[in-house]
Amino acid sequence: MNEQTPVPPSVERRTIEHVPLDERHGRARDLFTVWFGSNIMLLTIITGALATTVFGLPLWAGASAIVLGNVIGGAVMALHAAQGPQLGVPQMLQTRAQFGSYGSLLVVILVVFMYLGFFASNAVLGGQALSKVTGLPTNWSITVIGLISVVATIVGYRLIHRVTAVLSVVAGGALVIAFVWMIWVNGVPADTWHTDGFSWAGFMATLSVAALWQIAYAPYVSDYTRYMPKDTGQRAAFWGTYAGCVLGSVLPMLLGVLVGAALPTDDTLVGLSTLTHGVSTGVFAIFATGIAATNAMNLYCGSLSTITVGQNLFPRWQPAAMSRAVTAVVLFVIAIIPALVSADDFLANYANFLALLLCVLIPWTAVNLVDYYLLRHGEYDIEALFERDGGRYGTFNWVAIACYFIGIAVQIPFLSTTLFTGFAAAALGGVDISWIVGLAVICPLYYALMRSKVSAPVTQPAVVRA
């Protein structure tokens, strides 16, 4: 099944197929702006505010946990980004090499739900911010933010890069103004700087949330490096992505920590509006725009993952720009419904969503990184990734699948959420170290079980689809 519908030259025509070397473009520093600009938004601020509102930490402890979690999680995330220039395919397509052509479907589908969850969360906050600025009803504002993201997804990769480059400057400036206005112009309550209330449970929960923020990008971070020239190198791709994503996340999260410490009983958006009184309209408008851009990234990669599932089921299908457009619209409709329904209970739903998401992402990231860096050393048969039978990678890799479910199982006793607390977490006083346990168990387990099964590295040039 081939699509023949012509598209404007400004619209990205490729979807999940391999990007040929003669179409590669960009520099590693472009990766800094795409991740720095896209992270400066309201959802990042809300995530930081969890430290001092939901988890009850003092400002110093919340800030420390936020920085440490991002630094650790960012390293895991950026290792995935380094795969893009080498392979030239989306991250979830490459997952077929670890799990098999059909074995990967469960992971890819779970990742699609992750994108939809973040899309809905972002849409709620963006809609609330736009409603404050324009006076539009919140539900209409949520829909408008979502539609802007759909348009950007349809246009594709280049537009997303350009918009986030502009946001790096504009949203970065708004962030600085917000800090200045809160601390030196309007001021914060004196008890903002209190030092009591520390708990290891709250500290580890905050650290885990911050680490997850970074790790949640892992399933699609190389989607934004796959167009980079192959000689960009893994190190340059790693540091460009790491610096942009960590710095772009830490700064707005620290703003959220400060808002939560200053006004812990207020809704975070209300608190931010109060503390930035005088410039709040401009700040909210810019951060709402940032949400639309970030949601375009979520929807873009959700579309690629959905197309990956479709191509797996119909291997002769060669999806193009129209497929991405239709898929984006369908996913938007699916995601906008929970966004409209959950707007009133957003914060509690979001915290639980993050905890459960971490549990299912960690085993995948462990399998992928060990396979890429330690077992196959970045050498994959790209053509085999598009074969229905998986080629040399087969339909099911039961070792990877078993490790994935074992990885989820070993984390459950260490989970600590408002919905469920495992016996190990309870014994640790509510401290959640589930993701650390998951990585510590699955990385060596997968390596030991797969070492003898991995064939010789693919050294011949791979024949790939244009």
Tab-separated table of C-alpha atoms in Angstrom, residues 72-83 91 94-95 98-99 215 218-219 221-222 234 238 361-378 380 439 442-443 446-447:
chain	number	residue	atom	x	y	z
A	72	ILE	CA	20.456	11.059	36.989
A	73	GLY	CA	17.424	10.536	34.752
A	74	GLY	CA	18.907	12.783	32.070
A	75	ALA	CA	21.875	10.461	31.650
A	76	VAL	CA	19.570	7.495	30.958
A	77	MET	CA	17.467	9.561	28.555
A	78	ALA	CA	20.378	11.034	26.580
A	79	LEU	CA	21.897	7.586	26.015
A	80	HIS	CA	18.808	6.851	23.930
A	81	ALA	CA	19.208	10.126	22.016
A	82	ALA	CA	22.701	9.100	20.953
A	83	GLN	CA	21.187	6.195	18.980
A	91	GLN	CA	13.211	4.714	18.700
A	94	GLN	CA	14.321	0.010	16.768
A	95	THR	CA	12.694	-1.724	19.764
A	98	GLN	CA	15.270	-6.238	21.182
A	99	PHE	CA	11.749	-7.664	21.531
A	215	ILE	CA	13.300	8.906	31.414
A	218	ALA	CA	13.575	7.973	26.333
A	219	PRO	CA	11.047	6.246	24.022
A	221	VAL	CA	14.209	11.222	22.232
A	222	SER	CA	16.092	9.683	19.289
A	234	GLN	CA	27.103	9.599	19.901
A	238	PHE	CA	24.291	12.809	24.041
A	361	LEU	CA	9.240	2.345	31.346
A	362	ILE	CA	12.219	1.237	33.414
A	363	PRO	CA	12.411	-2.396	32.165
A	364	TRP	CA	12.222	-1.233	28.560
A	365	THR	CA	14.967	1.353	28.946
A	366	ALA	CA	17.202	-1.212	30.691
A	367	VAL	CA	16.744	-3.756	27.881
A	368	ASN	CA	17.262	-1.177	25.133
A	369	LEU	CA	20.413	0.399	26.535
A	370	VAL	CA	22.096	-2.894	27.415
A	371	ASP	CA	21.275	-4.294	23.975
A	372	TYR	CA	22.516	-1.213	22.104
A	373	TYR	CA	25.664	-0.349	24.057
A	374	LEU	CA	26.854	-3.616	25.588
A	375	LEU	CA	25.627	-6.389	23.300
A	376	ARG	CA	25.335	-5.073	19.736
A	377	HIS	CA	27.465	-1.914	20.047
A	378	GLY	CA	25.108	0.102	17.870
A	380	TYR	CA	21.754	-3.289	13.657
A	439	LEU	CA	17.440	-0.947	36.627
A	442	ILE	CA	17.187	-6.006	34.641
A	443	CYS	CA	20.438	-4.560	33.273
A	446	TYR	CA	19.259	-9.159	30.291
A	447	TYR	CA	22.986	-8.957	29.579
